[in-house]
Amino acid sequence: MTHIPGIVITGASGRMGQMLIKTVTDSDQARLVGVVERQGHDWIGQDVGEAMGGPALGVLITDDPLEAFAQAQAVIDFTAPEATLEFAALAAQARCVHVIGTTGMSDEQIVALEPASRHAVIVRAGNMSLGVNLLVQLTKKVAAALDEDFDIEVIEGHHHHKVDAPSGTALMLGEAAAEGRGVKLADVSDRGRDGITGARKRGDIGFHAIRGGDIVGEHDVLFAAPGERIVLRHLATDRAIFARGALKAALWGQGKAPGQYDMVDVLGL
């Protein structure tokens, strides 16, 4: 079994953390060798399986990420931007593949990952699912084929616990649309309309966020022109798709040269 990559999951108690733990333990291609939670969390020191309400898994939850990373070949991280930056430095020190599904990272925080990527593999994506990454590629192609007579709007929906907006996936789609048009998203992004905003500016890419209930993830890219509309849509009904994609990325990264990669690289799209 020792030749099978060992995986550490950060943010073990969260919804994605628990889904990732289940995905890794159910896989015959990876081993769960560590789980990490923040200092002071009630789960620290417990067996992670028992903490999740199931049988013991033989892995204790720790608040020492470096100790956990030292025995692993990959870290899967769906936490918060500040924690992810800390984990990136430690994963690089341990020469672990660092799979980042954390959303809400600023441009400055993304740039701050660069030193770590000189020493280890980082796979970062706003969304780890195969379907979403296909949607990104389709969005780029459609945006490149249509001129500015077609207004572009990105509409996303998530559960009411989500703390960032637009979602990382929505921003991926906006970046793809902007790239297809040969513009910078920062120059054409329209993220808020309230009150007397005036007419829509030609060439802008709009974003709209819906938060409610237990929506796992819904994303539409609308191309609207006088007399016709094109809608590209992805609906996620089970967050296991993100966990499976993240594990795929962790396995893909084994043996790769240090650097920053994304799911397009992993999936060969």
C-alpha positions as CSV (number, residue, x, y, z in Angstrom):
1,M,0.0,0.0,0.0
2,T,2.9,2.4,0.6
3,H,3.2,3.1,-3.2
4,I,-0.3,4.5,-3.2
5,P,-0.1,8.3,-2.7
6,G,-0.9,9.5,0.8
7,I,-3.4,12.4,1.0
8,V,-4.0,15.1,3.7
9,I,-7.3,16.9,3.9
10,T,-7.5,20.3,5.4
11,G,-10.6,21.8,6.9
12,A,-11.8,18.3,7.9
13,S,-15.0,19.3,9.6
14,G,-16.5,21.3,6.7
15,R,-18.9,19.9,4.2
16,M,-16.3,19.7,1.5
17,G,-13.7,18.4,4.0
18,Q,-15.9,15.5,5.0
19,M,-16.8,14.8,1.4
20,L,-13.1,14.7,0.5
21,I,-12.3,12.4,3.4
22,K,-15.0,10.0,2.2
23,T,-13.8,10.2,-1.4
24,V,-10.2,9.4,-0.5
25,T,-11.1,6.6,1.9
26,D,-13.4,5.0,-0.7
27,S,-10.7,5.2,-3.4
28,D,-8.3,2.3,-4.1
29,Q,-5.8,4.8,-5.7
30,A,-5.0,6.9,-2.6
31,R,-4.6,6.7,1.2
32,L,-5.8,9.1,3.8
33,V,-2.8,9.8,6.0
34,G,-3.7,13.1,7.7
35,V,-6.5,15.6,8.4
36,V,-6.1,19.1,9.6
37,E,-8.3,21.5,11.5
38,R,-7.8,25.0,12.9
39,Q,-6.3,25.4,16.4
40,G,-8.9,25.1,19.2
41,H,-11.4,23.1,17.1
42,D,-13.4,20.4,19.0
43,W,-12.3,17.7,16.7
44,I,-8.6,18.0,17.4
45,G,-7.1,14.8,18.7
46,Q,-10.2,12.7,17.7
47,D,-10.2,9.9,15.1
48,V,-11.7,11.5,12.0
49,G,-14.0,8.7,11.3
50,E,-15.5,8.8,14.7
51,A,-15.7,12.6,14.6
52,M,-17.7,12.3,11.5
53,G,-20.1,9.9,13.2
54,G,-18.8,6.7,11.6
55,P,-16.3,3.9,12.3
56,A,-12.7,4.8,13.3
57,L,-10.3,5.3,10.3
58,G,-7.1,5.3,12.3
59,V,-6.3,8.9,11.4
60,L,-6.3,11.5,14.2
61,I,-7.2,15.1,13.5
62,T,-4.3,17.6,14.1
63,D,-3.8,21.3,14.2
64,D,-0.2,20.9,13.0
65,P,-0.3,21.0,9.2
66,L,3.5,20.6,8.7
67,E,3.6,17.4,10.7
68,A,0.7,16.0,8.6
69,F,2.1,17.2,5.3
70,A,5.5,15.6,6.0
71,Q,4.0,12.1,5.6
72,A,1.9,12.9,2.5
73,Q,2.3,13.1,-1.2
74,A,-0.6,15.5,-1.7
75,V,-2.7,18.0,0.2
76,I,-6.3,18.8,-0.8
77,D,-7.4,22.2,0.4
78,F,-10.9,23.7,0.3
79,T,-10.5,26.2,3.1
80,A,-10.1,30.0,3.2
81,P,-7.7,32.2,1.3
82,E,-5.5,33.1,4.3
83,A,-5.2,29.5,5.4
84,T,-4.5,28.4,1.9
85,L,-1.5,30.7,1.6
86,E,-0.1,29.2,4.8
87,F,-0.7,25.7,3.6
88,A,0.9,26.5,0.2
89,A,4.2,27.4,1.9
90,L,4.1,24.3,4.1
91,A,3.2,22.0,1.3
92,A,6.0,23.3,-0.8
93,Q,8.4,22.7,2.1
94,A,7.2,19.1,2.3
95,R,7.2,18.9,-1.6
96,C,3.6,17.8,-1.6
97,V,1.2,18.4,-4.5
98,H,-1.1,21.1,-3.3
99,V,-4.6,20.9,-4.8
100,I,-6.5,24.2,-4.1
101,G,-10.2,24.4,-4.4
102,T,-10.4,27.5,-2.1
103,T,-12.5,30.3,-3.6
104,G,-12.6,34.0,-2.8
105,M,-8.9,34.5,-3.3
106,S,-7.8,38.0,-4.4
107,D,-5.4,38.7,-7.3
108,E,-2.8,39.5,-4.7
109,Q,-3.3,36.2,-2.9
110,I,-3.1,34.3,-6.1
111,V,0.2,36.0,-7.0
112,A,1.4,35.1,-3.5
113,L,1.3,31.4,-4.4
114,E,4.1,31.9,-6.9
115,P,7.0,31.3,-4.5
116,A,5.5,28.0,-3.4
117,S,5.0,26.9,-7.0
118,R,8.7,27.1,-7.6
119,H,9.2,24.1,-5.3
120,A,6.1,22.1,-5.6
121,V,3.1,21.3,-7.8
122,I,0.0,23.5,-7.3
123,V,-3.2,22.7,-9.0
124,R,-5.7,25.5,-8.4
125,A,-9.2,25.8,-9.9
126,G,-12.4,27.7,-9.0
127,N,-14.2,24.4,-9.8
128,M,-12.9,20.9,-9.9
129,S,-15.7,19.2,-11.9
130,L,-15.3,17.9,-15.4
131,G,-18.5,19.4,-16.6
132,V,-17.7,22.9,-15.4
133,N,-14.3,22.8,-17.0
134,L,-15.9,21.8,-20.3
135,L,-18.3,24.7,-19.8
136,V,-15.4,27.0,-19.4
137,Q,-13.9,25.9,-22.7
138,L,-17.3,26.2,-24.5
139,T,-17.8,29.7,-23.1
140,K,-14.4,30.8,-24.5
141,K,-15.3,29.4,-27.9
142,V,-18.7,30.9,-28.0
143,A,-17.5,34.3,-26.9
144,A,-14.8,34.3,-29.5
145,A,-17.4,33.5,-32.2
146,L,-19.8,36.2,-31.3
147,D,-19.3,40.0,-31.4
148,E,-20.4,42.6,-28.9
149,D,-24.0,42.5,-30.3
150,F,-24.3,39.6,-27.8
151,D,-24.3,40.8,-24.2
152,I,-22.7,38.3,-21.8
153,E,-24.2,37.7,-18.3
154,V,-22.9,35.0,-15.8
155,I,-25.6,33.9,-13.3
156,E,-24.6,31.6,-10.4
157,G,-26.5,30.1,-7.5
158,H,-25.2,28.5,-4.3
159,H,-26.4,27.5,-0.8
160,H,-27.0,30.1,1.8
161,H,-23.8,29.3,3.7
162,K,-21.5,30.5,0.9
163,V,-19.5,33.6,1.9
164,D,-18.0,34.8,-1.3
165,A,-19.6,36.2,-4.5
166,P,-19.2,35.9,-7.4
167,S,-18.3,32.3,-7.0
168,G,-14.9,31.1,-8.1
169,T,-16.6,29.2,-11.0
170,A,-18.5,32.3,-12.1
171,L,-15.2,34.2,-12.3
172,M,-13.6,31.3,-14.2
173,L,-16.5,31.6,-16.7
174,G,-16.1,35.4,-16.9
175,E,-12.4,35.1,-17.5
176,A,-13.1,32.5,-20.3
177,A,-15.6,34.9,-21.9
178,A,-13.2,37.8,-21.7
179,E,-10.3,35.7,-23.1
180,G,-12.5,34.7,-26.0
181,R,-13.2,38.3,-26.7
182,G,-9.6,39.3,-26.3
183,V,-10.2,41.7,-23.4
184,K,-9.3,41.8,-19.7
185,L,-12.1,40.8,-17.4
186,A,-11.2,43.6,-15.0
187,D,-11.9,46.2,-17.7
188,V,-15.4,44.9,-18.6
189,S,-16.7,43.3,-15.4
190,D,-20.1,44.6,-14.1
191,R,-20.8,43.1,-10.7
192,G,-23.6,45.2,-9.3
193,R,-26.7,46.9,-10.5
194,D,-29.0,48.7,-8.1
195,G,-31.0,51.8,-8.6
196,I,-30.7,54.0,-11.7
197,T,-27.7,52.5,-13.3
198,G,-28.2,53.7,-16.8
199,A,-28.2,51.5,-19.9
200,R,-26.0,48.4,-20.1
201,K,-22.5,49.2,-21.4
202,R,-21.7,47.4,-24.7
203,G,-19.1,44.8,-24.2
204,D,-19.5,44.4,-20.4
205,I,-19.6,41.0,-18.8
206,G,-22.2,41.0,-16.0
207,F,-22.3,38.8,-12.8
208,H,-25.3,37.9,-10.7
209,A,-25.2,35.8,-7.5
210,I,-28.1,33.8,-6.0
211,R,-27.9,32.4,-2.5
212,G,-30.5,30.1,-1.0
213,G,-31.3,26.8,0.6
214,D,-28.9,23.9,-0.2
215,I,-28.1,24.7,-3.8
216,V,-24.8,22.9,-4.6
217,G,-23.9,25.0,-7.6
218,E,-25.7,26.3,-10.7
219,H,-24.0,28.3,-13.4
220,D,-25.5,29.9,-16.5
221,V,-23.6,31.9,-19.2
222,L,-26.1,33.9,-21.1
223,F,-25.3,35.4,-24.6
224,A,-28.2,37.7,-25.4
225,A,-28.7,39.7,-28.7
226,P,-31.8,41.3,-30.2
227,G,-34.1,38.4,-31.2
228,E,-32.0,35.5,-29.8
229,R,-30.3,34.1,-26.8
230,I,-27.8,31.3,-26.2
231,V,-27.6,29.8,-22.7
232,L,-24.7,27.5,-21.5
233,R,-25.6,25.8,-18.3
234,H,-24.1,23.5,-15.7
235,L,-26.1,22.2,-12.7
236,A,-24.3,20.4,-9.8
237,T,-26.5,18.3,-7.6
238,D,-23.8,16.5,-5.5
239,R,-20.6,18.1,-4.2
240,A,-19.0,14.7,-4.6
241,I,-18.2,15.7,-8.2
242,F,-15.8,18.4,-6.8
243,A,-14.2,15.9,-4.4
244,R,-13.6,13.4,-7.2
245,G,-12.1,16.1,-9.4
246,A,-9.8,17.2,-6.6
247,L,-8.6,13.6,-6.0
248,K,-8.0,13.2,-9.7
249,A,-5.9,16.4,-9.6
250,A,-3.9,15.1,-6.6
251,L,-3.1,11.9,-8.4
252,W,-2.3,13.6,-11.7
253,G,0.2,15.9,-10.0
254,Q,2.4,13.1,-8.8
255,G,5.8,13.3,-10.6
256,K,5.0,16.6,-12.4
257,A,7.5,19.5,-12.4
258,P,6.9,22.2,-9.9
259,G,4.6,25.0,-11.1
260,Q,1.0,26.2,-11.2
261,Y,-1.6,24.1,-13.1
262,D,-5.3,24.0,-13.4
263,M,-8.0,21.5,-14.2
264,V,-7.7,22.1,-17.9
265,D,-4.2,20.7,-17.5
266,V,-5.4,17.8,-15.4
267,L,-8.2,16.9,-17.8
268,G,-6.1,17.5,-21.0
269,L,-8.7,19.9,-22.4
